[in-house]
Tab-separated table of C-alpha atoms in Angstrom:
chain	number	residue	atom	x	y	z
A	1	UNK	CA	208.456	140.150	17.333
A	2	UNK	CA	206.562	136.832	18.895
A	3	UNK	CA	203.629	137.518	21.159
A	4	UNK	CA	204.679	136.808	24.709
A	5	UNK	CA	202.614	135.563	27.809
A	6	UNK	CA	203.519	134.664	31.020
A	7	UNK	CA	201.130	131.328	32.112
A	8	UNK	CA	200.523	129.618	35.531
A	9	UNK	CA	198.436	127.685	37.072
A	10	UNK	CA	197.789	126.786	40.687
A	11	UNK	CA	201.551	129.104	41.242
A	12	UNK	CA	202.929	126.607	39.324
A	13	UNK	CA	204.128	125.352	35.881
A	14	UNK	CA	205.282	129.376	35.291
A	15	UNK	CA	206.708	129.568	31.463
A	16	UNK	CA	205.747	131.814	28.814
A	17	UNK	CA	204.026	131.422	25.744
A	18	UNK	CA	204.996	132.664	23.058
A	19	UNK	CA	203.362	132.624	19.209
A	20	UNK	CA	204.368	134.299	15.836
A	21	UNK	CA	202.492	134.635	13.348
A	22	UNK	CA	203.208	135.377	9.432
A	23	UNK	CA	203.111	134.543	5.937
A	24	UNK	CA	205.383	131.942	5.363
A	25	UNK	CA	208.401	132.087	3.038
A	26	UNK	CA	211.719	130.342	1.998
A	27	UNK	CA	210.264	127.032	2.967
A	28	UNK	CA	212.382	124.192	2.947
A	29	UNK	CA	211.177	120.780	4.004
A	30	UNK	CA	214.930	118.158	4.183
A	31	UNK	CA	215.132	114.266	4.961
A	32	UNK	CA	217.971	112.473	6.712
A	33	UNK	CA	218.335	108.828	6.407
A	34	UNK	CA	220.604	107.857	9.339
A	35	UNK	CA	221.587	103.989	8.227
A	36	UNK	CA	222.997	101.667	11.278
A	37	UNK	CA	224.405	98.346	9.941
A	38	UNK	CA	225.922	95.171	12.519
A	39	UNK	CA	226.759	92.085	12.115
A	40	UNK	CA	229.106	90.148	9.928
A	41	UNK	CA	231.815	89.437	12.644
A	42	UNK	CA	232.697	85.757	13.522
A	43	UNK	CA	234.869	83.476	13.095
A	44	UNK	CA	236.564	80.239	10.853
A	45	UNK	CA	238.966	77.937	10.986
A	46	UNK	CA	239.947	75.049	9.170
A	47	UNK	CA	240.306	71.427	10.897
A	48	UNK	CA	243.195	69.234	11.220
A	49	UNK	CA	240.576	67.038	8.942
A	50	UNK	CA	241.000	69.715	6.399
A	51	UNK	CA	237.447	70.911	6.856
A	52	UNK	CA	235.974	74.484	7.077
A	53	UNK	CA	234.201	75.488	10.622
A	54	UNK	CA	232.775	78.696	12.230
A	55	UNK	CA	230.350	81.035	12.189
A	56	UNK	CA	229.475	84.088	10.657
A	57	UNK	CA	226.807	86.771	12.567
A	58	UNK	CA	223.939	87.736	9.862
A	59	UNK	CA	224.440	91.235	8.812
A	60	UNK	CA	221.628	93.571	10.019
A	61	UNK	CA	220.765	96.987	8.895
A	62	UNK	CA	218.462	99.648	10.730
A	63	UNK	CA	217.304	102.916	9.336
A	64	UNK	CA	215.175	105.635	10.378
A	65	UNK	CA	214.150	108.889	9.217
A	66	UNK	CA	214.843	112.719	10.538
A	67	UNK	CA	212.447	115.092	8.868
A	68	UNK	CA	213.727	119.090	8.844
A	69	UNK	CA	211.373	121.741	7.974
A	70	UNK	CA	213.268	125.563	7.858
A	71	UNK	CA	211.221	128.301	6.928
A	72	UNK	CA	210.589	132.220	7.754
A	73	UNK	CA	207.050	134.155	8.950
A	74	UNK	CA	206.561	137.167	8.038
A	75	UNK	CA	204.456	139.596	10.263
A	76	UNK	CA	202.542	142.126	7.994
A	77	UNK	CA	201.831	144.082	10.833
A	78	UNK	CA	204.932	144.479	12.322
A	79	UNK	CA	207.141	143.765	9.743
A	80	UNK	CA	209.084	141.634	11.737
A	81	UNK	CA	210.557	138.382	9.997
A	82	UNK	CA	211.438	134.915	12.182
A	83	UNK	CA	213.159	132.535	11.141
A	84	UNK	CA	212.436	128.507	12.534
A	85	UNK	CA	213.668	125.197	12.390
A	86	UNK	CA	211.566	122.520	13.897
A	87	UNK	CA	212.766	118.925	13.634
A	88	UNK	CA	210.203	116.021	13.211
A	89	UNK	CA	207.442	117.579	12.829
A	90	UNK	CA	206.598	117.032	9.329
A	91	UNK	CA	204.519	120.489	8.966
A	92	UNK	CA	201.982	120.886	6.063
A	93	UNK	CA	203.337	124.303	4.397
A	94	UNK	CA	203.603	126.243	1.590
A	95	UNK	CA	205.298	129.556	0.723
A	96	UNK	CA	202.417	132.169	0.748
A	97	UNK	CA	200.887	130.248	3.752
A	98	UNK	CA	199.513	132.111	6.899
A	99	UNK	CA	201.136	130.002	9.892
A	100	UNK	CA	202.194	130.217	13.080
A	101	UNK	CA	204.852	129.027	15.350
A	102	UNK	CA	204.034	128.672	19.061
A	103	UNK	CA	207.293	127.588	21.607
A	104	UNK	CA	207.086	127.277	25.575
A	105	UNK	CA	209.981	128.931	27.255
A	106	UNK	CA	210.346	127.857	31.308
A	107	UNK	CA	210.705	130.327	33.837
A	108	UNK	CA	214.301	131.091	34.289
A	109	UNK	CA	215.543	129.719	30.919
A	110	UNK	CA	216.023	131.562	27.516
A	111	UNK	CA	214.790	129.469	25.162
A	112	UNK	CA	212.273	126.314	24.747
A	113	UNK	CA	210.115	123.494	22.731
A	114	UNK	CA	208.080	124.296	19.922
A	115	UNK	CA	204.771	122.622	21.145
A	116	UNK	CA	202.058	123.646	18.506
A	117	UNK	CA	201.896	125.160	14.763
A	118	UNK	CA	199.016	126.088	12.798
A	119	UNK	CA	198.422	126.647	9.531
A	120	UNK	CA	195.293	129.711	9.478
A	121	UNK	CA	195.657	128.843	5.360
A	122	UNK	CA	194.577	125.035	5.904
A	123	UNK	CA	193.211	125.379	9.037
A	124	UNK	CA	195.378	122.337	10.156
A	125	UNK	CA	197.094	122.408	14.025
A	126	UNK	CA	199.952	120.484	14.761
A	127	UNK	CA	200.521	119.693	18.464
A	128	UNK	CA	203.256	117.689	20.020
A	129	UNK	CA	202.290	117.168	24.102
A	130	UNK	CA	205.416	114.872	24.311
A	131	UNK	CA	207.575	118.005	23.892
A	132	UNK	CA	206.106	120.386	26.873
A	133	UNK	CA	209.092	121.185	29.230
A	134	UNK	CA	209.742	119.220	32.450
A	135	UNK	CA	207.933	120.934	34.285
A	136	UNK	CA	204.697	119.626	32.588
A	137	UNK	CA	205.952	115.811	32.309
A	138	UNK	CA	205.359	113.433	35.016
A	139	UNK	CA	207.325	110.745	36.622
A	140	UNK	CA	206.897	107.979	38.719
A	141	UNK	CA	208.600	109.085	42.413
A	142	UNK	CA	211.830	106.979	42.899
A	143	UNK	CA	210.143	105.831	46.535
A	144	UNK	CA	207.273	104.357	44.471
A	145	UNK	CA	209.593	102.460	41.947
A	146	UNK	CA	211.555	100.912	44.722
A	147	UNK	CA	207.745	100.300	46.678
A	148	UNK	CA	206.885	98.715	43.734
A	149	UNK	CA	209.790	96.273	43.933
A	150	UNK	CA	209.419	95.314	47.388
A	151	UNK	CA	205.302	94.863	46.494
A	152	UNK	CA	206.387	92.096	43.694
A	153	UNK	CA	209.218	90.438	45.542
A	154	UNK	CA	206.595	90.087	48.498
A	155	UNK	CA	203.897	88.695	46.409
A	156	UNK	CA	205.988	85.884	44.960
A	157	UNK	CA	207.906	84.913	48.054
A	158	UNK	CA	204.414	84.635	50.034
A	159	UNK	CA	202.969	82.620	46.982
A	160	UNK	CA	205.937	80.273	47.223
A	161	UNK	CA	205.715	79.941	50.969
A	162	UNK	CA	202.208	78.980	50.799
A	163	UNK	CA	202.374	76.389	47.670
A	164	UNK	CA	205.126	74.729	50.540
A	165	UNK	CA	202.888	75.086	53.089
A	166	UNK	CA	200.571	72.749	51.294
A	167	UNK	CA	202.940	70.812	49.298
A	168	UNK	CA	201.569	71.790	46.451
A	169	UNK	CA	202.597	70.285	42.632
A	170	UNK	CA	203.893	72.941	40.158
A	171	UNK	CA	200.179	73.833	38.545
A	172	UNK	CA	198.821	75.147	41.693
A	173	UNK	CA	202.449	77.088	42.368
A	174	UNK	CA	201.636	78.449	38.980
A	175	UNK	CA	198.206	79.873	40.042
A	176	UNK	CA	199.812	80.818	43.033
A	177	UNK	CA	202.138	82.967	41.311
A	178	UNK	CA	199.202	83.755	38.547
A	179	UNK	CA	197.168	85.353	41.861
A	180	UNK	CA	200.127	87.077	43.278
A	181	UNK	CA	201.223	88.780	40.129
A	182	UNK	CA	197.553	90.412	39.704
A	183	UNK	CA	197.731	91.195	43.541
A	184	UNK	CA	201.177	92.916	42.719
A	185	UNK	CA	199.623	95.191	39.813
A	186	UNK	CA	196.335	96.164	42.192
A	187	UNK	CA	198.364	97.039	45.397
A	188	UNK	CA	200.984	98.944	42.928
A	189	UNK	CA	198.056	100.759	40.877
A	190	UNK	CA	196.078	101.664	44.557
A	191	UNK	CA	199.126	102.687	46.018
A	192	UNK	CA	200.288	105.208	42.456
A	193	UNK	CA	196.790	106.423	42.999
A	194	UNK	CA	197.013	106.718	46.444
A	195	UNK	CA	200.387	109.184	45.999
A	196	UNK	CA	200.262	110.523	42.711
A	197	UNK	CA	196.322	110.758	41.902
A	198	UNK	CA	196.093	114.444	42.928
A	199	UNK	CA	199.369	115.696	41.420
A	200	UNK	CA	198.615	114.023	38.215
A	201	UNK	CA	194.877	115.572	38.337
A	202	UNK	CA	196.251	118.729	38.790
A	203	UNK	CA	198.795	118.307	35.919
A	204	UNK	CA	195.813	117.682	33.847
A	205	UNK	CA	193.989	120.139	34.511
A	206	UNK	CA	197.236	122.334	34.018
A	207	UNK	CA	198.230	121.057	30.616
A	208	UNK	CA	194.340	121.514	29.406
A	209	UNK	CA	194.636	125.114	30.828
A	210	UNK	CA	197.542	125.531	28.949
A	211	UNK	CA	196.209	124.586	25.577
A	212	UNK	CA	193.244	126.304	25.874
A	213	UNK	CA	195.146	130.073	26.432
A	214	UNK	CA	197.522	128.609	23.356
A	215	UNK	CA	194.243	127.790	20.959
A	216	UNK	CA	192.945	131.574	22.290
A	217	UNK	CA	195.765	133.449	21.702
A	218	UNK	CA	196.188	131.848	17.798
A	219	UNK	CA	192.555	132.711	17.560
A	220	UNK	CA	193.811	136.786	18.660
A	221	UNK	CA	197.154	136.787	17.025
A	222	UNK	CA	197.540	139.427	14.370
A	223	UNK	CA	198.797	138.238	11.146
């Protein structure tokens, strides 16, 4: 049975944690090659003069890799055996290894991510940040996308007003634009700052919160 604690922070970000630990068996590491080939469409035709025309795309080919480690932990003090399946993670393990798995399940949902593993025999953490659940990743507020819009058309119809304003040639309209661009990124940076600075402090502080109870509790969990 997988330790299980409830974590919040601020009366937010509510999920549980939740960590087994075991010796490691069955372990199965699999690699799937998913191939994507285009190209080679086109056309030909031959003249009235007899000759040969058209064209023929290039063919293209894309691969990447899915990586699928499967393997079972077995608690020695409760006897209790998990099974897991974590995808693209890559995990160094061995049969005979002590590990453990460590998942974040949101309030009100059943099931979630696999965020960290650890390997007590190699003393080797794997963590994957990108994976936390929603409620831990941050977005840029729709108001602010469209505010960042208006802040960039602005800037380059007020650089192109002035340049006419001084009949200027097409170098200076180029610094013009130059100047307004970098005004565009300031304003948009002050403004994300200005909105978002103590929401994404917070979140910071609540992800670093977070990892610390998850490095404490591998540090208490019974093998």
């Amino acid at each position: 049975m997988a330790e299980k604690e409830e974590f919040h922070y601020n009366d937010k970000y509510h999920c549980n944690i939740n960590i087994h630990r075991g010796i490691a068996v069955g372990v199965n590491k699999e690699r799937t090659v998913y191939t994507k080939t285009s190209g080679g469409d086109g056309h030909i035709h031959t003249g009235l003069d007899g000759k040969v025309r058209g064209k023929i795309n290039p063919i293209t080919t894309t691969s990447h890799t899915r990586i699928h480690d499967k393997y079972f932990l077995r608690n020695q003090t409760s006897g209790q055996e998990e099974d897991f399946a974590m995808t693209d993670w890559d995990i160094a393990l061995r049969d005979g290894h002590d590990a453990a798995a460590v998942w974040i399940v949101p309030r009100g949902s059943n099931s979630g991510p696999f965020i960290a593993f650890h390997n007590y025999t190699l003393q080797k953490t794997s963590w994957r940040a990108d994976r936390l659940p929603a409620i831990f990743q941050l977005k840029k507020p729709l108001s602010l996308r469209v505010l960042d819009i208006i802040v960039w058309i602005s800037s380059i119809l007020l650089a192109i007003a002035l340049a006419k304003q001084i009949t200027a040639g097409l170098l200076l309209l180029l610094l013009f634009l130059i100047v307004a661009g970098v005004a565009a990124i300031t304003l948009n940076a002050f403004l994300y700052k200005l909105v978002c600075g103590a929401r994404d402090a917070e979140n910071a502080a609540a992800r670093k919160a977070l990892s610390d109870r998850i490095i404490q509790m591998l540090s208490e969990a019974k093998p």
